[in-house]
PDB file of C-alpha atoms in Angstrom:
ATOM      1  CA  UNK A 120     -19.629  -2.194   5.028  1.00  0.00           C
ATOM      2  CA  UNK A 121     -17.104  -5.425   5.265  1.00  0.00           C
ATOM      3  CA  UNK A 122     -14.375  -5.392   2.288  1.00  0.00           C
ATOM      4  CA  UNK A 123     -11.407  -4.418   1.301  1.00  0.00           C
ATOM      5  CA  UNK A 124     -10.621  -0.601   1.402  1.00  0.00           C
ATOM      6  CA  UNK A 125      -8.361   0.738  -0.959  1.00  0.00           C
ATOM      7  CA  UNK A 126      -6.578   4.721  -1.138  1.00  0.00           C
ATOM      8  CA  UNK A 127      -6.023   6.589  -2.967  1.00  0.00           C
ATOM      9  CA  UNK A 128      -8.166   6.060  -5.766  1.00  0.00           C
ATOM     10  CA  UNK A 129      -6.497   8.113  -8.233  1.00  0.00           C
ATOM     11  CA  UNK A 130      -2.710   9.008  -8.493  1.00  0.00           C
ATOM     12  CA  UNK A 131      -0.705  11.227 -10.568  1.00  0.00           C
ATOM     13  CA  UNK A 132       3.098  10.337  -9.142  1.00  0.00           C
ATOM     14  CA  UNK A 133       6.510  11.971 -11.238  1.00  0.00           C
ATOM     15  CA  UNK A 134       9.109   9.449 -12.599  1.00  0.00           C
ATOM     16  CA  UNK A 135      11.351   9.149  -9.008  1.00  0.00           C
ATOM     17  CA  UNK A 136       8.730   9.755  -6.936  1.00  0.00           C
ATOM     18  CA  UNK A 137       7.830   7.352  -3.891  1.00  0.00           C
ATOM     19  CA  UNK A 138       4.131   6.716  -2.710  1.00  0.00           C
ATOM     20  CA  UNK A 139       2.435   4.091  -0.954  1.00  0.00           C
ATOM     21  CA  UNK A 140      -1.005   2.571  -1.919  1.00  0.00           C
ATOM     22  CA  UNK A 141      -3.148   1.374   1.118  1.00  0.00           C
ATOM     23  CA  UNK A 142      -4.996  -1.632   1.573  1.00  0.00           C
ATOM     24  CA  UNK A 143      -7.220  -2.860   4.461  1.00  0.00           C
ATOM     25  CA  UNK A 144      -9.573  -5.258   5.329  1.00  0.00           C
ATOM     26  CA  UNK A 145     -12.269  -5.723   7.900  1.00  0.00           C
ATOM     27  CA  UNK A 146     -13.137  -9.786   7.319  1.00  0.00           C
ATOM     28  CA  UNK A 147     -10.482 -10.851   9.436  1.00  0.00           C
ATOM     29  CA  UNK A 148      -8.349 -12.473   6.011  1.00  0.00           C
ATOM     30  CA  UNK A 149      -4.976 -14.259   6.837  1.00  0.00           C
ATOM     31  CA  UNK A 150      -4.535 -13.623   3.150  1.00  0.00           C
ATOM     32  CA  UNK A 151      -3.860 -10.252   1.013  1.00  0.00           C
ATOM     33  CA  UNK A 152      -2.443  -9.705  -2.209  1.00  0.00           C
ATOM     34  CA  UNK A 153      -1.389  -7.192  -4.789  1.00  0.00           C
ATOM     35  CA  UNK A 154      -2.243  -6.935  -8.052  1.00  0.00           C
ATOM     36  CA  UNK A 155      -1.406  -5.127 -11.064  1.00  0.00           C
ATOM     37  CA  UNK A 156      -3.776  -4.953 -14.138  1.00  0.00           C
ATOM     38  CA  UNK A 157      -2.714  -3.875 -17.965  1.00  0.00           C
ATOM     39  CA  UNK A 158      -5.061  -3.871 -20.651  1.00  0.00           C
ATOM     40  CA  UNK A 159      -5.282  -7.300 -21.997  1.00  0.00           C
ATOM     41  CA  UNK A 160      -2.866  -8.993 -19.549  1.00  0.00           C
ATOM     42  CA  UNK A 161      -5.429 -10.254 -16.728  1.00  0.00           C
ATOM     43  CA  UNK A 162      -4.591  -9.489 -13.582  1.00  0.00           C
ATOM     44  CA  UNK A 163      -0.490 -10.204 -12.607  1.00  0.00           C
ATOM     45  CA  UNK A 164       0.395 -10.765  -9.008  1.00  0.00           C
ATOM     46  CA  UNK A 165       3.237  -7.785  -7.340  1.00  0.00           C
ATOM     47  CA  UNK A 166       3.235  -9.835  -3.756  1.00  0.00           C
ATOM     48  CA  UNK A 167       1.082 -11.450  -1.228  1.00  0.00           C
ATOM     49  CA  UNK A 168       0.834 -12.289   2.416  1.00  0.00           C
ATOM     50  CA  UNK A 169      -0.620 -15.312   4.095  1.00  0.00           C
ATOM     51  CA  UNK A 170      -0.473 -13.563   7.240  1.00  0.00           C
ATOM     52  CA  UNK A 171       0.935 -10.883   9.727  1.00  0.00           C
ATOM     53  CA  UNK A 172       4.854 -10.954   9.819  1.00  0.00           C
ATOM     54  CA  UNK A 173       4.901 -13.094   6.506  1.00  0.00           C
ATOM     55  CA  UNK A 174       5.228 -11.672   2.541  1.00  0.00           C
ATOM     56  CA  UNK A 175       6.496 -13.035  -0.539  1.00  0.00           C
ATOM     57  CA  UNK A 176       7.215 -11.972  -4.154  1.00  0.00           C
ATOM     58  CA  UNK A 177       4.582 -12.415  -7.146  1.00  0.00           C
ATOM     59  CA  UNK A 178       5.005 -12.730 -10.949  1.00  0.00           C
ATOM     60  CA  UNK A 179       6.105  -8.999 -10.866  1.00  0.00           C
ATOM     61  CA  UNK A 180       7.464  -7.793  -8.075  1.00  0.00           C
ATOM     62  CA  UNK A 181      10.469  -6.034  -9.229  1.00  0.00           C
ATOM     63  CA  UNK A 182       9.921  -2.028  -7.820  1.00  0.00           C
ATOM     64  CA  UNK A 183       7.445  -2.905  -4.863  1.00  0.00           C
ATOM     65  CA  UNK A 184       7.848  -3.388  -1.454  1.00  0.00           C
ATOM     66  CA  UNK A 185       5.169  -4.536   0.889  1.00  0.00           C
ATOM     67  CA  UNK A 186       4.825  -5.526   4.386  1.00  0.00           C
ATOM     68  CA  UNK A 187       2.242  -6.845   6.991  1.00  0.00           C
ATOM     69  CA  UNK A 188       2.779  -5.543  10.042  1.00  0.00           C
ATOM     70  CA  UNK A 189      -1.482  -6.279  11.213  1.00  0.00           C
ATOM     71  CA  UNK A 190      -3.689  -9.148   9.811  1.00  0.00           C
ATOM     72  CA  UNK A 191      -5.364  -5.511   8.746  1.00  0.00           C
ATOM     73  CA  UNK A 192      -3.148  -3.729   6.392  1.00  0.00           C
ATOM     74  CA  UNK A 193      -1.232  -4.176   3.341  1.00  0.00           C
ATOM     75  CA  UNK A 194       0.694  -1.613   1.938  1.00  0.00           C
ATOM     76  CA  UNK A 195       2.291  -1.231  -1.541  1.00  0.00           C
ATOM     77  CA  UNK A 196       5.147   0.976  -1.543  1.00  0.00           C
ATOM     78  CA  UNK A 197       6.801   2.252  -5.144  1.00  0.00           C
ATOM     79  CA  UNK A 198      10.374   3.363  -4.108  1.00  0.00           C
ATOM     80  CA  UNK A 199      10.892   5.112  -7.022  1.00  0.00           C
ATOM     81  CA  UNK A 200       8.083   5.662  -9.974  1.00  0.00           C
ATOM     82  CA  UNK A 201       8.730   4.698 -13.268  1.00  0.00           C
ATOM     83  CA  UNK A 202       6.278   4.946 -15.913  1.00  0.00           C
ATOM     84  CA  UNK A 203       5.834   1.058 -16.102  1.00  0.00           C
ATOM     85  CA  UNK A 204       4.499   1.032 -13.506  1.00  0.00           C
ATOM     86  CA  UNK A 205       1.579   3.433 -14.896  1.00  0.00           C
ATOM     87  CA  UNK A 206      -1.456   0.434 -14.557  1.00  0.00           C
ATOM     88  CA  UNK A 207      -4.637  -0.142 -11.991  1.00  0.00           C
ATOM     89  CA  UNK A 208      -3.609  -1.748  -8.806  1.00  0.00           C
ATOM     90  CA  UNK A 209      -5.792  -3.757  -7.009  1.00  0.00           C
ATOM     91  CA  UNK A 210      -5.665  -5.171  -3.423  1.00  0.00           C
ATOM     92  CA  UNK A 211      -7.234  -8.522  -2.599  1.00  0.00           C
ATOM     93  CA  UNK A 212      -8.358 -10.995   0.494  1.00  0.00           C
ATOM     94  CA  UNK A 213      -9.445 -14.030   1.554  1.00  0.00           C
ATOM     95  CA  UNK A 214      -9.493 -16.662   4.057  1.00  0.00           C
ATOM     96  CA  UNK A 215      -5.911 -18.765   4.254  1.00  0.00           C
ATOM     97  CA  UNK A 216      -4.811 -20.741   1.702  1.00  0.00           C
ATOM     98  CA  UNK A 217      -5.998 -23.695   2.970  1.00  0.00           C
ATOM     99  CA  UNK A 218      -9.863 -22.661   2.437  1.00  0.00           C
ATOM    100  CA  UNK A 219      -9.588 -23.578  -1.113  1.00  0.00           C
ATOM    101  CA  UNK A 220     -13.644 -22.681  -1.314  1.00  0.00           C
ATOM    102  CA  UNK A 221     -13.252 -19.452  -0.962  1.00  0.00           C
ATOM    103  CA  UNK A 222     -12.912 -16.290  -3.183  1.00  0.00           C
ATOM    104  CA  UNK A 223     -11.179 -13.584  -2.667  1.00  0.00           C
ATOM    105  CA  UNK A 224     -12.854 -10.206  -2.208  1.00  0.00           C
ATOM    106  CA  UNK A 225     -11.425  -7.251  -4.066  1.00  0.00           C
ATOM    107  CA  UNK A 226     -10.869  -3.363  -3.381  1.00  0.00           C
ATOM    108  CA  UNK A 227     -12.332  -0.777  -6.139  1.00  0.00           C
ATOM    109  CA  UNK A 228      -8.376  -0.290  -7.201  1.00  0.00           C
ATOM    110  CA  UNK A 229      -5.831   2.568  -7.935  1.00  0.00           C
ATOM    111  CA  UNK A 230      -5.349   4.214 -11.092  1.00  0.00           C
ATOM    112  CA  UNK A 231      -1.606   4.960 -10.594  1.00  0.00           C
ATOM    113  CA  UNK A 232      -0.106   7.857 -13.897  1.00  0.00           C
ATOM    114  CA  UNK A 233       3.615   7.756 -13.990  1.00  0.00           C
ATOM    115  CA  UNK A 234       4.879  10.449 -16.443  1.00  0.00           C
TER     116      UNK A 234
ATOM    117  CA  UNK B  22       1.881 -25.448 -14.325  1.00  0.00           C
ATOM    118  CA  UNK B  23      -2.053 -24.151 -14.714  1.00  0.00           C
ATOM    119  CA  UNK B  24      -2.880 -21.514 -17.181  1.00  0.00           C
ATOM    120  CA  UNK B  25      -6.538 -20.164 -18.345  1.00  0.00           C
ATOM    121  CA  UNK B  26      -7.813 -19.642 -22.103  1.00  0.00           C
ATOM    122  CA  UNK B  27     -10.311 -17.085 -22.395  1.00  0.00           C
ATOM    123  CA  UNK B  28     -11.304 -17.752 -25.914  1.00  0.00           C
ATOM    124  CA  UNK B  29     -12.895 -14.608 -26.993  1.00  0.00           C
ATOM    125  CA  UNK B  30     -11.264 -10.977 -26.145  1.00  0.00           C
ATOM    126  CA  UNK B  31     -14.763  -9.371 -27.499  1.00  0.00           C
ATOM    127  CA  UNK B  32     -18.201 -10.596 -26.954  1.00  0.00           C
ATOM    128  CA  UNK B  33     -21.453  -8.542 -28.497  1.00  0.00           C
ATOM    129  CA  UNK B  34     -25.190  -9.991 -28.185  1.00  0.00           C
ATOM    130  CA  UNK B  35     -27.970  -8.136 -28.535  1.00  0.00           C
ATOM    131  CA  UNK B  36     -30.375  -7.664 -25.109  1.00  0.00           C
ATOM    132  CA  UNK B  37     -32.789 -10.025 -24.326  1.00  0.00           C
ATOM    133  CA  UNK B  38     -30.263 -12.673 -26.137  1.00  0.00           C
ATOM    134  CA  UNK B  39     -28.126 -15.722 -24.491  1.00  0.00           C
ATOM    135  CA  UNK B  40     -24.626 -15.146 -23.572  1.00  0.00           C
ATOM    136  CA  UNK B  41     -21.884 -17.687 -23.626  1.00  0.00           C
ATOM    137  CA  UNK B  42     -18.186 -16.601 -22.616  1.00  0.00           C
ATOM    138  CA  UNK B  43     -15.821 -19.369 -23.230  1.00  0.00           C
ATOM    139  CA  UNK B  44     -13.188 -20.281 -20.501  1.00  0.00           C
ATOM    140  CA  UNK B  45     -11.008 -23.027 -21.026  1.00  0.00           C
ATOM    141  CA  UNK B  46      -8.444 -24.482 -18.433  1.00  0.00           C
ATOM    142  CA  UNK B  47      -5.613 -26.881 -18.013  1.00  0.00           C
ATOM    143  CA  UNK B  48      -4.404 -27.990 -14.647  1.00  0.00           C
ATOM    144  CA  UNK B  49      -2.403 -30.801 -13.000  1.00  0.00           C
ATOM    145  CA  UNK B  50      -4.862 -31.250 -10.267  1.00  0.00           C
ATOM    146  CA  UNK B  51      -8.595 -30.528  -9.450  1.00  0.00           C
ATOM    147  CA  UNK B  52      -8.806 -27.182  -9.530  1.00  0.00           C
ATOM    148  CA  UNK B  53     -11.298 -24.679  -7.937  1.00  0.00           C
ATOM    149  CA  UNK B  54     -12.267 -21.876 -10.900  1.00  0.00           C
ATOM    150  CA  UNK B  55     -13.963 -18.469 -10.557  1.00  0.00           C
ATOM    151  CA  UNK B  56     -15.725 -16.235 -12.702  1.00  0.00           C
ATOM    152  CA  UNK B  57     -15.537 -13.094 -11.695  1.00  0.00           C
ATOM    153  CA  UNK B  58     -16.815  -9.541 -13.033  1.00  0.00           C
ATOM    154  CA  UNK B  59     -15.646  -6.073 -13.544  1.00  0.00           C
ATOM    155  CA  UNK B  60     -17.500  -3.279 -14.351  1.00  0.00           C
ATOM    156  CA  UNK B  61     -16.050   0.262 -15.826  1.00  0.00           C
ATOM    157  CA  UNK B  62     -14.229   1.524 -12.831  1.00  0.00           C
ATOM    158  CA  UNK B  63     -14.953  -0.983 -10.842  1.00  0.00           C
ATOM    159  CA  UNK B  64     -13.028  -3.494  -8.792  1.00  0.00           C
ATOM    160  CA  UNK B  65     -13.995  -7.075  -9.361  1.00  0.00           C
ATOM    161  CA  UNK B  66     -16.671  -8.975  -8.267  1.00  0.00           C
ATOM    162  CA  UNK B  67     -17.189 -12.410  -7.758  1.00  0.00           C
ATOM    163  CA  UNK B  68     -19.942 -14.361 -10.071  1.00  0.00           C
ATOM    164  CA  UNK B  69     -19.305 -17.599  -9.131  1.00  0.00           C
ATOM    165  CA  UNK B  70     -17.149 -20.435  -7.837  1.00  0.00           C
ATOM    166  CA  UNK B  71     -16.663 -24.042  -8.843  1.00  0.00           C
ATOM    167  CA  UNK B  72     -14.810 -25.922  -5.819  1.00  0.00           C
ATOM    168  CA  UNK B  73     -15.037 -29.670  -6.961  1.00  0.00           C
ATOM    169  CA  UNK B  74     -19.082 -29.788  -5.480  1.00  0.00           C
ATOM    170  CA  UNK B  75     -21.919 -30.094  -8.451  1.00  0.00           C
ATOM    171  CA  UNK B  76     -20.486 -29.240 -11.871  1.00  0.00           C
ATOM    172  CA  UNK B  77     -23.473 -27.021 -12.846  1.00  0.00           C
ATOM    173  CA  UNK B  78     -23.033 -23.756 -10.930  1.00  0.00           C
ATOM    174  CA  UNK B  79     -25.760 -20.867 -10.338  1.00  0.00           C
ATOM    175  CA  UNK B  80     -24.105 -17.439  -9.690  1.00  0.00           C
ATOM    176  CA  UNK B  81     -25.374 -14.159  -9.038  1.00  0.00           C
ATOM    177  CA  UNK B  82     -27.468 -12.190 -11.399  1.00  0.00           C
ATOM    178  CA  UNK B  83     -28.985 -15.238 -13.198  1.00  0.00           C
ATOM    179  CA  UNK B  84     -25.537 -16.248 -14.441  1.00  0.00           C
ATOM    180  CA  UNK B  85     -24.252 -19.767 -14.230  1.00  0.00           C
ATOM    181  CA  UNK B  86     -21.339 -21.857 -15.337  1.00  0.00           C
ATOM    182  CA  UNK B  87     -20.824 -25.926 -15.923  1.00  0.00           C
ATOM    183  CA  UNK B  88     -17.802 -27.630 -14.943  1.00  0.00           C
ATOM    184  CA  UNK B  89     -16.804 -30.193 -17.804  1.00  0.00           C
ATOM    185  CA  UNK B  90     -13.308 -32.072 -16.951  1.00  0.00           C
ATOM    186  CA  UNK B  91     -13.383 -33.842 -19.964  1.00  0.00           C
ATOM    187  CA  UNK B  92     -13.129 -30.392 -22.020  1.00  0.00           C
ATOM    188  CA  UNK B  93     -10.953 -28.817 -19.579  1.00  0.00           C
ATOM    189  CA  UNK B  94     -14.065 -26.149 -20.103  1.00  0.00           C
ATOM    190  CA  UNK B  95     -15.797 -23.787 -17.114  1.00  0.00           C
ATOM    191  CA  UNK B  96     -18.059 -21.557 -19.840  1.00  0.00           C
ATOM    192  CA  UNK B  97     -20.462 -19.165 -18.350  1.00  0.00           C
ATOM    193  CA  UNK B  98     -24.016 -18.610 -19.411  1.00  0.00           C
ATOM    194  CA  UNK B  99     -26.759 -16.519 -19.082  1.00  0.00           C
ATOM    195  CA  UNK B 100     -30.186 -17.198 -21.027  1.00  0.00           C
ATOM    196  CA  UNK B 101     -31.114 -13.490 -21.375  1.00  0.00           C
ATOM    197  CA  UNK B 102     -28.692 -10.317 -22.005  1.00  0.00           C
ATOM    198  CA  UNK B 103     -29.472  -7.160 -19.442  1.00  0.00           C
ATOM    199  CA  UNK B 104     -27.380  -3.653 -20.793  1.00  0.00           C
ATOM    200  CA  UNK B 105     -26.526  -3.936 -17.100  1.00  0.00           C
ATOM    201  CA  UNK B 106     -24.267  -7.335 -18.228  1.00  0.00           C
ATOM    202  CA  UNK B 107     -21.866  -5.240 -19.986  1.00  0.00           C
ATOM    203  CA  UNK B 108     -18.296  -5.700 -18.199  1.00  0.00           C
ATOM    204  CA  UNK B 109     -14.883  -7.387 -18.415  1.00  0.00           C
ATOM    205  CA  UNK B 110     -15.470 -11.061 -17.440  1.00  0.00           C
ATOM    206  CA  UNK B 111     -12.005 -12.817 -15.835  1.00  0.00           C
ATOM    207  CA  UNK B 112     -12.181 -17.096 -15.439  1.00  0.00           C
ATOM    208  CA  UNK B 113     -10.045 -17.540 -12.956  1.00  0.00           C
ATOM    209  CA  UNK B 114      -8.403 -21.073 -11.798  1.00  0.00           C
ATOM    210  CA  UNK B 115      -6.838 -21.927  -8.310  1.00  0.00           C
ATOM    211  CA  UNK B 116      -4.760 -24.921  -7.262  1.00  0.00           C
ATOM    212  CA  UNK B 117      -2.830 -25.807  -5.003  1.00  0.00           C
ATOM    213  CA  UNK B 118       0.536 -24.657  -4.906  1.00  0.00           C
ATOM    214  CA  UNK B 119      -0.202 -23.331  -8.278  1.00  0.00           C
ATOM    215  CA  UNK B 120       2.206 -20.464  -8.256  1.00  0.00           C
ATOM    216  CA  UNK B 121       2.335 -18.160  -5.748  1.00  0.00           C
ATOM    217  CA  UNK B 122      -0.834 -17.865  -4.262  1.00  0.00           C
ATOM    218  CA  UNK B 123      -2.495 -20.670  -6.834  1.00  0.00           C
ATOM    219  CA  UNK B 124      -4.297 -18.386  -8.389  1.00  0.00           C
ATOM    220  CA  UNK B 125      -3.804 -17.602 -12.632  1.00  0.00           C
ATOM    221  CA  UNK B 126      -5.993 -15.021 -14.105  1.00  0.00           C
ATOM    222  CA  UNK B 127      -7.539 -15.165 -18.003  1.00  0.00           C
ATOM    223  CA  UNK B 128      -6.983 -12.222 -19.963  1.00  0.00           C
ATOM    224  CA  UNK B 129     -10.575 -11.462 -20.229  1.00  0.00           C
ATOM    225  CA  UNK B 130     -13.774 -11.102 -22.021  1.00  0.00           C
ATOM    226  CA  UNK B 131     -15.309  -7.796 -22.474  1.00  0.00           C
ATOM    227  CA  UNK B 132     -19.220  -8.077 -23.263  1.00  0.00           C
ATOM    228  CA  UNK B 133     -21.183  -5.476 -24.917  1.00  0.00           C
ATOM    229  CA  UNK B 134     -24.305  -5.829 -24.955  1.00  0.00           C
ATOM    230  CA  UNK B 135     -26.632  -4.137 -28.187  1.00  0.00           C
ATOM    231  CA  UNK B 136     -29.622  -2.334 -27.425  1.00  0.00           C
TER     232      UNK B 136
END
């Protein structure tokens, strides 16, 4: 089925640990995005991409890297895990920034655990 | 700047009842807003859109939402409560060069919905 894919699901990661989530699409989106949910804070964007080659900084990007190597995939990489960071990430898509009528299609997220 | 009020944190109705989630919005520009829906474990789907066409909106799952620019409002509605409506609700408003990717997320409404 079309979407956005997102792995792992689940994560356990130690404080100074590195991991990278995945994301990828299949819809052909010049647009992907990040996102980190608390409880009661909405959803806060990390980064975002309006297309291969091309990423820039969020609300709170401040221990993630990302970049967009294929219209495809976009990775979130922690460097090194703090527990901050403990939250549910979620990975987004749409069609460019222009196409202000669209919505953007979300992955199931990650539950990332720092301890 | 654009920011979203979700006006209620907690919703409870009883099945078979109407629901009303309050969203309220401010913006320097006509905005597109989203309601979109997230179920336990769940990434989030998307209910609805408002892009500047009619003001009264139909979504999915007999959900709907009016536009009203004079109240700087985008409520949803539903006339009758299914258990299957319980979820965290997120308005969700999108301009143009709005931040960095236009898009600012409420806090959310979670509705429970009494048997």
């Amino acid at each position: 089925n079309a979407g956005v894919t997102q792995t792992p699901k689940f994560q356990v990661l130690k404080t100074g640990q590195s991991m990278t989530l995945q994301c990828a699409q299949d819809m052909n989106h010049e647009y992907m995005s990040w996102y980190r949910q608390d409880p009661g804070m909405g959803l806060r964007l990390i980064h975002y991409s309006v297309g291969a080659g091309i990423t820039d900084q969020g609300e709170v990007p401040n221990g993630y890297n990302v970049s967009r190597s294929t219209t495809e995939d976009f990775p979130l990489r922690l460097l090194s895990a703090a527990p901050s960071q403990t939250s549910v990430y979620f990975c987004a898509s749409s069609y460019s920034g222009l196409g202000e009528n669209y919505g953007y299609t979300f992955g199931s997220g990650t539950r990332l655990t720092v301890v | 700047a654009q920011s979203v009020t979700q006006l209620d944190s907690h919703v409870s109705v009883s099945e078979g009842t109407p629901v009303l989630l309050r969203c309220n919005y401010s913006s320097s520009y006509s905005p597109s807003l989203f309601w979109y829906v997230q179920h336990p474990n769940k990434g989030l789907q998307l209910l609805l859109k408002y892009t500047s066409a009619a003001t009264l909106v139909k979504g999915i799952n007999g959900f709907e939402a009016e536009f009203k620019k004079s109240e700087t409002s985008f409520h949803l509605t539903k006339p009758s409560a299914h258990m299957s409506d319980a979820a965290e609700y997120f308005c969700v408003v999108r301009q143009p060069g709005g931040g960095a990717d236009g898009l600012t997320f409420g806090k959310g409404t979670h509705l429970i919905i009494q048997p």
